[in-house]
Coordinates of C-alpha atoms and ligand atoms in Angstrom, one line a residue:
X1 CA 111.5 130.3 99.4
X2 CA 110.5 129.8 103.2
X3 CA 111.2 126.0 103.9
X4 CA 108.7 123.8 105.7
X5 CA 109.4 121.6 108.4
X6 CA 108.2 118.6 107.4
X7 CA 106.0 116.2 109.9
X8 CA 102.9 116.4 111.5
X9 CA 102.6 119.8 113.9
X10 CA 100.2 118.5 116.2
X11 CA 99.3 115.3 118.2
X12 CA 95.7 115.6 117.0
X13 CA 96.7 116.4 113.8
X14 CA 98.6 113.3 113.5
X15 CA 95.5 111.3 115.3
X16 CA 92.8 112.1 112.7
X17 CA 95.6 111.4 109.6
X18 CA 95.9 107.9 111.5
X19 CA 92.4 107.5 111.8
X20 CA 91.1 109.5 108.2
X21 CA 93.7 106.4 107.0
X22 CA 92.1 103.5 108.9
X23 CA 88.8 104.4 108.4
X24 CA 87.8 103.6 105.2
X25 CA 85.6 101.3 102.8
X26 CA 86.3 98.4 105.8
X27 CA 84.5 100.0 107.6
X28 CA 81.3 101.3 105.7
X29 CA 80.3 98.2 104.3
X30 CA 82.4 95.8 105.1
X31 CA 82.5 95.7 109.0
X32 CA 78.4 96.0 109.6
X33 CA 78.1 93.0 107.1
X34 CA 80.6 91.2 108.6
X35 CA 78.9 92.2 112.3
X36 CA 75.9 90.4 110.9
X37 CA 77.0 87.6 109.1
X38 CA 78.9 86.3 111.8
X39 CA 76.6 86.5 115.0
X40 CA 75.9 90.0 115.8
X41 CA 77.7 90.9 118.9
X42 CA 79.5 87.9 119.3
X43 CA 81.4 89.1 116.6
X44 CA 81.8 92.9 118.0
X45 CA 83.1 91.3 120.8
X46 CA 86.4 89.2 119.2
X47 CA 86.7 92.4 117.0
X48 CA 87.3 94.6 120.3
X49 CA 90.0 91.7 121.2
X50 CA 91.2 91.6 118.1
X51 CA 92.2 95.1 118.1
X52 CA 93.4 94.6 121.4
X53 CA 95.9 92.0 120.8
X54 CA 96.8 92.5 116.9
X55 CA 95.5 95.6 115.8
X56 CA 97.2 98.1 118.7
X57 CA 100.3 96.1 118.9
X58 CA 101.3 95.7 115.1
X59 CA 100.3 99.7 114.8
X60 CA 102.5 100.6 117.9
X61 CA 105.3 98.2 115.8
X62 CA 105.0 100.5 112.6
X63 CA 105.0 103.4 113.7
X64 CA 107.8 103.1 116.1
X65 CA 109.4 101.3 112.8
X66 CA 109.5 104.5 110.8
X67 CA 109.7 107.0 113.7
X68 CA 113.1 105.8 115.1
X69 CA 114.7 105.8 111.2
X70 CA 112.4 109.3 110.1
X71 CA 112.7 108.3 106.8
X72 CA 111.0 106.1 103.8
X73 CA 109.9 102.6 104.4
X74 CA 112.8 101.2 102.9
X75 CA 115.2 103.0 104.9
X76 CA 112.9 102.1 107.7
X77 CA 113.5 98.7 107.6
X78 CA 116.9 98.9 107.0
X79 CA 117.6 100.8 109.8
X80 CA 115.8 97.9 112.3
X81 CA 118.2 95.2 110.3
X82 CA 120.3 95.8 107.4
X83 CA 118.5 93.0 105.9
X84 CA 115.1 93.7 106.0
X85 CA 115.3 96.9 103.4
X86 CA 113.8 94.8 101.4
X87 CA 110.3 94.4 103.2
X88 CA 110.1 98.1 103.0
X89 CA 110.4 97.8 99.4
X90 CA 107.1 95.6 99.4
X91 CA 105.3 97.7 101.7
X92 CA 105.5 100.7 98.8
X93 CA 104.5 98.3 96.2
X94 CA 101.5 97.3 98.3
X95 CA 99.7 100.5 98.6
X96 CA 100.8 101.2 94.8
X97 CA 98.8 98.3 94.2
X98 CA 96.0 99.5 96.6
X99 CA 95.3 102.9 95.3
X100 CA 95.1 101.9 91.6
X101 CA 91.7 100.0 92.4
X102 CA 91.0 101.8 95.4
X103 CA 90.7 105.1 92.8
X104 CA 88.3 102.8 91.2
X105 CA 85.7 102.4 94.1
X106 CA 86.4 105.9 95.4
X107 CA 85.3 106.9 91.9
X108 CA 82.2 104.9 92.6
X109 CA 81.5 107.2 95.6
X110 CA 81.8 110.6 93.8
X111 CA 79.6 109.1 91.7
X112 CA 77.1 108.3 93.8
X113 CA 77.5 111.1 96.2
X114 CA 77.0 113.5 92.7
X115 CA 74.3 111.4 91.4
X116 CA 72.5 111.9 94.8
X117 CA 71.9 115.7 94.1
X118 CA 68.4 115.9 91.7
X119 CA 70.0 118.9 89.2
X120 CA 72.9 117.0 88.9
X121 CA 71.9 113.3 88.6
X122 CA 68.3 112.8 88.7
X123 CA 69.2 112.1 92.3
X124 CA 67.9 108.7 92.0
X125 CA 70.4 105.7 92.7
X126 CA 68.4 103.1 92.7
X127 CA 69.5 99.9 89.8
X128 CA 72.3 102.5 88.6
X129 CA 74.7 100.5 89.3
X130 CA 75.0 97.5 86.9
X131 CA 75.1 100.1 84.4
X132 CA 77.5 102.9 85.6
X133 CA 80.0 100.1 86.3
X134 CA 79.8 98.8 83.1
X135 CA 80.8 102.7 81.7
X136 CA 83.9 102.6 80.4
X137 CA 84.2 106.9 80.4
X138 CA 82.3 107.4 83.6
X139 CA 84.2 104.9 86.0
X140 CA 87.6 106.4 84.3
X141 CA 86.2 110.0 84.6
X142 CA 85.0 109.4 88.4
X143 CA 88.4 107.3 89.2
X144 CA 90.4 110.2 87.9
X145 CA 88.3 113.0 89.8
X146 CA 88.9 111.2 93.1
X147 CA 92.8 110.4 92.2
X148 CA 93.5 113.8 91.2
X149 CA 91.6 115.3 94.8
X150 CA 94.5 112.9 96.3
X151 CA 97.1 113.7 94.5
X152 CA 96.5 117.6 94.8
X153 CA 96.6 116.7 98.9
X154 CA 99.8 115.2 99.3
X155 CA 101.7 117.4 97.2
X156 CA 100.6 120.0 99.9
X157 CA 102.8 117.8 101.7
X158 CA 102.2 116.3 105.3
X159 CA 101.3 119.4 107.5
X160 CA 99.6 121.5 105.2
X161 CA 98.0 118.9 103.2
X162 CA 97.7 115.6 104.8
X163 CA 97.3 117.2 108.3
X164 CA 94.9 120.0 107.4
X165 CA 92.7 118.1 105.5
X166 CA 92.3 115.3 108.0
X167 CA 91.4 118.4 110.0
X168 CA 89.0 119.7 108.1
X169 CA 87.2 116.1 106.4
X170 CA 87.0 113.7 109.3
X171 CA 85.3 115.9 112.0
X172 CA 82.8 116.1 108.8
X173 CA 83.0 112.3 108.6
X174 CA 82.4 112.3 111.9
X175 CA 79.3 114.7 112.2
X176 CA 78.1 113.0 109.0
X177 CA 78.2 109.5 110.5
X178 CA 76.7 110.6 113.7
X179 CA 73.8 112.6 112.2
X180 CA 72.8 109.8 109.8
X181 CA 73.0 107.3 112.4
X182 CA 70.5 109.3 114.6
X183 CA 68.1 110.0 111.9
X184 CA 68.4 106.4 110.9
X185 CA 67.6 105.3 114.5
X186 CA 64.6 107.5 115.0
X187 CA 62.8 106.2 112.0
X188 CA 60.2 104.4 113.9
X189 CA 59.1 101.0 113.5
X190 CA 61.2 98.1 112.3
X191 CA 64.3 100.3 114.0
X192 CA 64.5 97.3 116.7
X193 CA 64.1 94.4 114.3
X194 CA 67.0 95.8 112.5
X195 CA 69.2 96.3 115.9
X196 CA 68.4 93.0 116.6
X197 CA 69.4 91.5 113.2
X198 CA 73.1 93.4 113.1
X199 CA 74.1 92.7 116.4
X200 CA 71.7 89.9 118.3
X201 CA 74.5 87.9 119.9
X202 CA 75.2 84.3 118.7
X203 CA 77.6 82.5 119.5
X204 CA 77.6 79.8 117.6
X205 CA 77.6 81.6 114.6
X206 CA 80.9 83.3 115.2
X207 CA 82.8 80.1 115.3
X208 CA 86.1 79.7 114.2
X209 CA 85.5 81.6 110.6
X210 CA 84.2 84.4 112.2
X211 CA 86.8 84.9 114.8
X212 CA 89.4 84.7 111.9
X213 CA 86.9 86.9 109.7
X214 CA 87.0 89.4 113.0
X215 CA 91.1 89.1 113.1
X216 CA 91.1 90.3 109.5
X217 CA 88.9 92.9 109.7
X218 CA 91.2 94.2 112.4
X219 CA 94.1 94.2 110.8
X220 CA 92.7 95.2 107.5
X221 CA 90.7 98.8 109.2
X222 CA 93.6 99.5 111.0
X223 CA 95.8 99.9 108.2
X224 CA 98.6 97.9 108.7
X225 CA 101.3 95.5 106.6
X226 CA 101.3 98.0 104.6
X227 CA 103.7 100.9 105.5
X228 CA 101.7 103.3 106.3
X229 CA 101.5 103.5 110.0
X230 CA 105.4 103.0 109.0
X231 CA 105.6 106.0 107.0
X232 CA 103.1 108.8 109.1
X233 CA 105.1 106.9 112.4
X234 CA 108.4 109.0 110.3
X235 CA 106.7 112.0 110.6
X236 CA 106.5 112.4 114.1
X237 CA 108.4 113.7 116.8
X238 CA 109.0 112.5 120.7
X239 CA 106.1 114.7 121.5
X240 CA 103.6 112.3 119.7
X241 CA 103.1 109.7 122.1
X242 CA 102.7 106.6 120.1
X243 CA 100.6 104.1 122.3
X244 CA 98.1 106.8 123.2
X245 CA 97.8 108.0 119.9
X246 CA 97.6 104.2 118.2
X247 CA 94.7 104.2 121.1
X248 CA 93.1 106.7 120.2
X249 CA 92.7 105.8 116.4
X250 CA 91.7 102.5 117.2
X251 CA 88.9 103.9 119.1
X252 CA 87.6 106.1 116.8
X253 CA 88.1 103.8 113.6
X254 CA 86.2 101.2 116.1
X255 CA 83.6 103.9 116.9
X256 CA 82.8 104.7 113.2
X257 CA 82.4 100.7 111.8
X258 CA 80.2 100.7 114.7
X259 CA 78.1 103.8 114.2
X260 CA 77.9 102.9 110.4
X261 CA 76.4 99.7 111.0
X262 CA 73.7 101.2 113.5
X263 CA 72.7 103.4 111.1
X264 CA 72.4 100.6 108.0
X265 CA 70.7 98.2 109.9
X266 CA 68.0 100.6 111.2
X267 CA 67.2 102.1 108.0
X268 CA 67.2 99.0 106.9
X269 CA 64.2 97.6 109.4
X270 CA 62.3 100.5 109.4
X271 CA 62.4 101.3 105.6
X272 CA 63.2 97.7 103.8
X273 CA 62.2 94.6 106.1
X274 CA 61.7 92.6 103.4
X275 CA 65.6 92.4 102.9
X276 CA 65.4 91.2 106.7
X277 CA 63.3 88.6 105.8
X278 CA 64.5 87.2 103.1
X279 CA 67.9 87.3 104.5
X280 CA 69.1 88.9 101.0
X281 CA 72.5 90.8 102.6
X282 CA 74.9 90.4 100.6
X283 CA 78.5 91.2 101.2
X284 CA 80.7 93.7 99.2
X285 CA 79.2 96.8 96.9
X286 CA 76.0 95.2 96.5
X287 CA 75.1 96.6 100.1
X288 CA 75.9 100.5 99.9
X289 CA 75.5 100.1 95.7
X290 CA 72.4 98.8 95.1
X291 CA 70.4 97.7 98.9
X292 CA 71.1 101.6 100.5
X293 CA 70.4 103.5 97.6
X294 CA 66.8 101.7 97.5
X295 CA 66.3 102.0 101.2
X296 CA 67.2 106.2 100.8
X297 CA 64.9 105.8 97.7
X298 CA 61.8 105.3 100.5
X299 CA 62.8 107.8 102.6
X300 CA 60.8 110.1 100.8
X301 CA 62.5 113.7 99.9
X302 CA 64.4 113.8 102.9
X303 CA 66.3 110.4 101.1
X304 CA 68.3 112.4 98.6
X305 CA 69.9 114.5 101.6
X306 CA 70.5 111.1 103.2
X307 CA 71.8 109.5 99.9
X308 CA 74.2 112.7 99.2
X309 CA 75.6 113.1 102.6
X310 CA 75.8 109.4 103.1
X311 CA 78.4 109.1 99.7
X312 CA 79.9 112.1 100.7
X313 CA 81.0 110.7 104.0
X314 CA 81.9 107.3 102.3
X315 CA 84.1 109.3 99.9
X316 CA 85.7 111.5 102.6
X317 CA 86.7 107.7 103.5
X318 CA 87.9 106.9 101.0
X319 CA 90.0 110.0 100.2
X320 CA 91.6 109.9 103.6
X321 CA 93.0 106.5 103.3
X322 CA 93.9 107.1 99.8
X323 CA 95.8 109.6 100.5
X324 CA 97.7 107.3 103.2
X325 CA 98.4 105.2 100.4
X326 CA 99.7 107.7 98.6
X327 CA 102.2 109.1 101.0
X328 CA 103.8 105.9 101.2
X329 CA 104.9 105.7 97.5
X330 CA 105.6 109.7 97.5
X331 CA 108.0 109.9 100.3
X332 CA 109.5 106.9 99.1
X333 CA 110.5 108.0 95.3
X334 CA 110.9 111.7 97.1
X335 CA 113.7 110.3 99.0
X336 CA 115.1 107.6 96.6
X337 CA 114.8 109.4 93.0
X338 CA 115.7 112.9 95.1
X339 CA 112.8 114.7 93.1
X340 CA 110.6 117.8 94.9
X341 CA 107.1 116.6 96.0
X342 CA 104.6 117.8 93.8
X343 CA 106.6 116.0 90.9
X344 CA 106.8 113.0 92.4
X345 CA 103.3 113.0 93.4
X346 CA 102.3 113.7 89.7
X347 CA 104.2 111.0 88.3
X348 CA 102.6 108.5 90.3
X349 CA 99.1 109.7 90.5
X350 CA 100.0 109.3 86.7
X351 CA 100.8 105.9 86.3
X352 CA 98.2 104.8 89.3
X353 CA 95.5 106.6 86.9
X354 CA 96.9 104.7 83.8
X355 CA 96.8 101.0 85.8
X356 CA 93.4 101.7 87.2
X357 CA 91.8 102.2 83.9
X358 CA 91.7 98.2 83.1
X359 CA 91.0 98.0 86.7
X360 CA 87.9 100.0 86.3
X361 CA 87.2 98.1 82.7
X362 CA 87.5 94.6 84.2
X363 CA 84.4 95.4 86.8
X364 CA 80.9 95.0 85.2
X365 CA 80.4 94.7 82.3
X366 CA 82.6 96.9 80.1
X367 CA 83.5 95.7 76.4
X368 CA 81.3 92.7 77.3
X369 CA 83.2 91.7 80.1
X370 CA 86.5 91.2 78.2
X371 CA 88.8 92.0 80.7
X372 CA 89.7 89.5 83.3
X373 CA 92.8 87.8 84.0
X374 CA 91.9 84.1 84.6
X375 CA 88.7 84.5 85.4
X376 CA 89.0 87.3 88.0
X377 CA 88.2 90.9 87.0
X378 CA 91.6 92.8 88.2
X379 CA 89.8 94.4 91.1
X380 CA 89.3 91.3 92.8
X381 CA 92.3 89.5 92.4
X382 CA 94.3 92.6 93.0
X383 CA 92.5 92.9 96.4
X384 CA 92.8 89.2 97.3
X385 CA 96.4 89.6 96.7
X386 CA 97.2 91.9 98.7
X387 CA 94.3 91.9 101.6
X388 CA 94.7 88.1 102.1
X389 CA 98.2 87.4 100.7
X390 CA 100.4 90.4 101.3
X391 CA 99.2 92.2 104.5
X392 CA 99.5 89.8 106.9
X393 CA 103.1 89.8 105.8
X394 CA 103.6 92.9 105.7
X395 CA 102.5 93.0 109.6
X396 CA 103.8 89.5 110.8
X397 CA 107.4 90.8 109.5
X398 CA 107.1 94.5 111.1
X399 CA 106.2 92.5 114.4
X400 CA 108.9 89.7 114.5
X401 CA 111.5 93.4 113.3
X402 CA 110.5 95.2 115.9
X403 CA 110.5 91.9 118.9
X404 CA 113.4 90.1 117.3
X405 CA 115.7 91.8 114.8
X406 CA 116.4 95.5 116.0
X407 CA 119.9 95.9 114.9
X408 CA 121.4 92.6 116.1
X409 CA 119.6 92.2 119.3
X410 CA 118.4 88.5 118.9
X411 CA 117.3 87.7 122.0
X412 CA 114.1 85.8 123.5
X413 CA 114.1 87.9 126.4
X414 CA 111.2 90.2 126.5
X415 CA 113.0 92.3 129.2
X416 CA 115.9 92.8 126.7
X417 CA 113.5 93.8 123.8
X418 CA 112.1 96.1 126.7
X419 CA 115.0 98.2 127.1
X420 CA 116.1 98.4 123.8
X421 CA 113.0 99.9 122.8
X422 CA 113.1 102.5 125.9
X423 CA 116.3 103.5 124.7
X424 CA 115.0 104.0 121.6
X425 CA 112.5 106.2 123.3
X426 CA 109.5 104.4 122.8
X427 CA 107.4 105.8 125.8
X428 CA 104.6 103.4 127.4
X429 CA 103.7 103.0 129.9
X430 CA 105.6 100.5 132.0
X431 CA 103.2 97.9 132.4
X432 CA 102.1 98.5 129.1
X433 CA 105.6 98.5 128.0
X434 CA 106.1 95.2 129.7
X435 CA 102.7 93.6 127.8
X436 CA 103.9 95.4 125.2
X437 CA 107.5 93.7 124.6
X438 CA 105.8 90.2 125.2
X439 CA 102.7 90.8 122.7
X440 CA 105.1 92.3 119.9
X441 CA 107.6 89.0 120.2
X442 CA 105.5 86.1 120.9
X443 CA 101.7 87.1 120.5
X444 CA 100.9 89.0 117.9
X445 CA 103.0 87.0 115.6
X446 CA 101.5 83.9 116.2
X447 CA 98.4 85.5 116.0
X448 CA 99.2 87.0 112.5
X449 CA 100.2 84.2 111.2
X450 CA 97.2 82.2 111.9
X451 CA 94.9 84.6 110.1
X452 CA 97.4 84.2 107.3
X453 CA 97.1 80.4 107.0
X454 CA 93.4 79.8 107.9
X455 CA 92.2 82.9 105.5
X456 CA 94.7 80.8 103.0
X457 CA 93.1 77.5 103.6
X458 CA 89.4 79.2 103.8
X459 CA 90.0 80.7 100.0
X460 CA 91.8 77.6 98.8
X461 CA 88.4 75.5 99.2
X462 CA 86.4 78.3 99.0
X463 CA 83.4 76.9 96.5
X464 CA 83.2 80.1 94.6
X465 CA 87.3 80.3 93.9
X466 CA 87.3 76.8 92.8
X467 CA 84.9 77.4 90.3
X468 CA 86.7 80.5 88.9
X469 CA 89.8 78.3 88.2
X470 CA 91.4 78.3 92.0
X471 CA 93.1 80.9 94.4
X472 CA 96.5 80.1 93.1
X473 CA 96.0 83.4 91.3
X474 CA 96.2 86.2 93.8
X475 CA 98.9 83.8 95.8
X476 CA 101.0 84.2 92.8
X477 CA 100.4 87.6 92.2
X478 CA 101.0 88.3 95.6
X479 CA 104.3 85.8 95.7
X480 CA 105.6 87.6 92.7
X481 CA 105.3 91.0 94.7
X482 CA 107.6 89.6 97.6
X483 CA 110.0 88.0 95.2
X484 CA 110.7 90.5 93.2
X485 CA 111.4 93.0 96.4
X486 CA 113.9 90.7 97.8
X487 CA 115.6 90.7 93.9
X488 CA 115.1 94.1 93.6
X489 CA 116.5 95.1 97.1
X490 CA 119.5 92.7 96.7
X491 CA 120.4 93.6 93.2
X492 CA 119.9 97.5 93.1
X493 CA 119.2 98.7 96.7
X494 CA 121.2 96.9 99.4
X495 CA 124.2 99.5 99.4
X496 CA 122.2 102.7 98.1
X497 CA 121.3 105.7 100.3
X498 CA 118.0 105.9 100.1
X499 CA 117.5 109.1 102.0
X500 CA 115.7 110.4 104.9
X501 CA 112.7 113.1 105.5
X502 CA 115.4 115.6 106.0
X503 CA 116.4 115.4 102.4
X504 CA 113.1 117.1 101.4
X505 CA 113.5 120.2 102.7
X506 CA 117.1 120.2 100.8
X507 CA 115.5 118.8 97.5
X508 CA 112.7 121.7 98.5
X509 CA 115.6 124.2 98.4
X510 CA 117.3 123.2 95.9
X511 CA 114.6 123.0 93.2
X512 CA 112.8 126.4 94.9
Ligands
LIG601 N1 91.7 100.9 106.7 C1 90.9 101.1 105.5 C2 89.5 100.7 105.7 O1 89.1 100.3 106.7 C3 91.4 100.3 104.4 C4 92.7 100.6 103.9 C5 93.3 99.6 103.4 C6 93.2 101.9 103.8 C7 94.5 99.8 102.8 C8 94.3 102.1 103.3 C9 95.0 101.1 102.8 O2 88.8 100.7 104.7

């Protein structure tokens, strides 16, 4: 059998996997609500910075991370200090994590996007879903149609599946977006009321919660703390500028949150200004689940093209940072267990289908609501856990690696950090380099870890936690997960080789 090269081939190839990763669900419906919750373009503005100084910077840390080792995240780590293999060992249980109730909403998507089409769903959305969520077959059925269309991508492997489908489905996501947004903002009347509600600047509404809120959402979009700018970062060569490219998908994952929330808000002016007036926005599903179908609902016919393009696009989101997550487990038990890819990605797409059923079961109101771990259906508190608990982590200890720990070069000197970094061919340019080596070391960290402690603090008083029985949950859950990597590296892992990229093509030989 003819062996594949693994990695990305192309530099845009490797930009639209970055960005088909970061954007997502974050930012469809989370980003425009957060835009308008939290003063409009007051709140556009500390995103933009946000980026600038944590977003960019922690990306440019990962994937230089896994680009200088070319292998796994634990590897990865391991190779920036011997004793850090075991945040790499986090980072794959993360997106494990992830996907098993990201399947869930994905499978929510399909659902709507399917439902959207008259001969197959009645095409109307509207007050479907309290009921759909609460079906134990369809959200399984759904969850396992979306799973198994990532799963049959990455065992295509990185170029021919990762790479050609971010090829193919985000200029779609991007025409999609782009389109709707236009029709949306031609709608007529109301189109300006709407503008003025999403992004009308005020900034005494941002505050110190929103900035935070705005740090989050940064992080969060952009994919990080969780090793997957660490693990596509492995799969490119010196031809793949990093800091351009890292650029480049901040811009467009900026682009689309922006775009999205355009069209929303418009549609919602012109079509629903009642929801304006009232103020009833609510964060979460019940935006795209419930408030967009009923504004596609009064678009007349035209609506259920609208509607099915709309959760089309939002699945094509979904898929693409799916499969991110994916990778990172894959190429991880690829390299460790030595197995071919298309096994590996079985297996797991197996055992992520089993763990999402409860998942799926504990939303809504399945068997009466029956299944919630302290209060929280597992959706939630696995999403807590690892958006609020373990990401900033994830990034604050792939920033300190790369400014503080590379081999043993402790040292507080930017300049040193500088050239160690050159040598290790990271090319910026050299006053970005410069910013660069001070923003990695001092900066972003700092930054980091204040999102951690004030999101902490925000949850722990949080009126709504406190009545469910507390945060501690998702801390524990989340505390657990770092625990038991550091147990797990040190007892089983420290002294193992845990392979590189190269060994695929070998395990691809061997098993061909
Ligand atoms: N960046 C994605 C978004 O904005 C979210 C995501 C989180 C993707 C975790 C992959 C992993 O929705």
């Amino acid at each position: 059998m003819e062996v594949k090269k693994n990695g990305f081939a192309s530099k845009i190839g490797f930009i639209l996997a970055g960005a088909g990763s970061a954007i997502g669900l974050g930012n469809l419906w989370s980003f425009p609500y957060k835009v308008y919750a939290n003063g409009g373009a007051a709140f556009v503005v500390a995103y933009i910075l946000s980026i600038l100084l944590i977003g960019l910077v922690a990306m440019v840390a990962e994937l230089y991370i896994g680009r200088r080792a070319s292998a796994n995240t634990v590897t990865s780590y391991s190779k920036i200090n011997k004793k850090l293999g075991w945040v790499g060992l986090l980072v794959v249980l993360i997106p494990f994590l992830i996907t098993c109730y990201y399947v869930v909403l994905g499978g929510w998507t399909l659902k709507f996007a399917v439902n959207s089409i008259p001969v197959l769903g009645g095409g109307d959305n509207v007050s479907i879903f309290g009921e759909f969520i609460s079906d134990p077959v369809q959200t399984v059925v759904f969850g396992l149609i979306f799973l198994g269309l990532a799963v049959a991508i990455i065992m295509g492997g990185v170029k021919a599946g990762i790479e050609k489908m971010s090829k193919i489905l985000m200029p779609m996501l991007f025409v999609i977006i782009i389109f709707i947004a236009i029709y949306c903002l031609c709608l007529g009347e109301g189109v300006s009321d709407g503008l003025a509600f999403y992004l009308m600047p005020d900034f005494n509404k941002l505050g110190l919660d929103g900035v935070i809120a705005a740090m989050g959402q940064a992080f969060y979009s952009m994919s990080l703390g969780m090793g997957i700018m660490v693990s596509y970062g492995s799969y490119t060569g010196k031809e793949i500028k990093l800091g351009q490219s890292a650029m480049m998908i901040a811009i467009f994952d900026t682009c689309v949150a922006l775009i999205a929330g355009l069209g929303i808000f418009s549609a919602i002016g012109a079509l629903s200004p009642e929801i304006l007036a009232n103020n009833t926005i609510e964060a979460g599903p019940t935006l795209m689940f419930v408030i967009l179908p009923q504004v596609f609902a009064d678009m007349g016919v035209f609506g259920y093209v609208i509607s099915f393009l709309f959760f089309a696009m939002v699945a094509i989101a979904a898929v693409t940072s799916v499969i991110s997550l994916l990778e990172v487990v894959s190429q991880y038990v690829i390299q460790r267990f030595k197995i071919n890819r298309k096994k590996a990605s079985l297996i797991i797409g197996l055992i992520m289908f089993a763990i999402s059923i409860p998942i799926a079961w504990s939303v809504g109101g399945a068997f009466d609501g029956a299944i919630k771990v302290a209060g929280y259906d597992l959706l939630t508190l696995f999403d807590e856990a690892t958006n609020t608990v373990l990401m900033p982590i994830g990034a604050f200890i792939s920033c300190m690696a790369v400014g503080w720990f590379i081999d043993k070069n402790i040292t507080p000197n930017p300049m040193a950090t500088l050239s160690t970094l050159k040598a290790d061919g990271l090319e910026l340019n050299p006053t970005i380099s410069m910013i660069f080596s001070v923003m990695v070391k001092y900066v972003t960290p700092a930054l980091i870890l204040l999102v951690e402690i004030a999101g902490l603090i925000g949850k722990f008083t949080d009126a709504d936690y406190i009545s469910m029985g507390g945060y501690i949950y998702p801390v524990i859950v989340g505390g657990l997960m770092v625990v038991a990597s550091i147990v797990i590296f040190y007892a089983y892992l420290k002294n193992k080789t845990l392979g590189t990229n190269a060994d695929e093509e070998i395990i691809d030989k061997t098993t061909a």
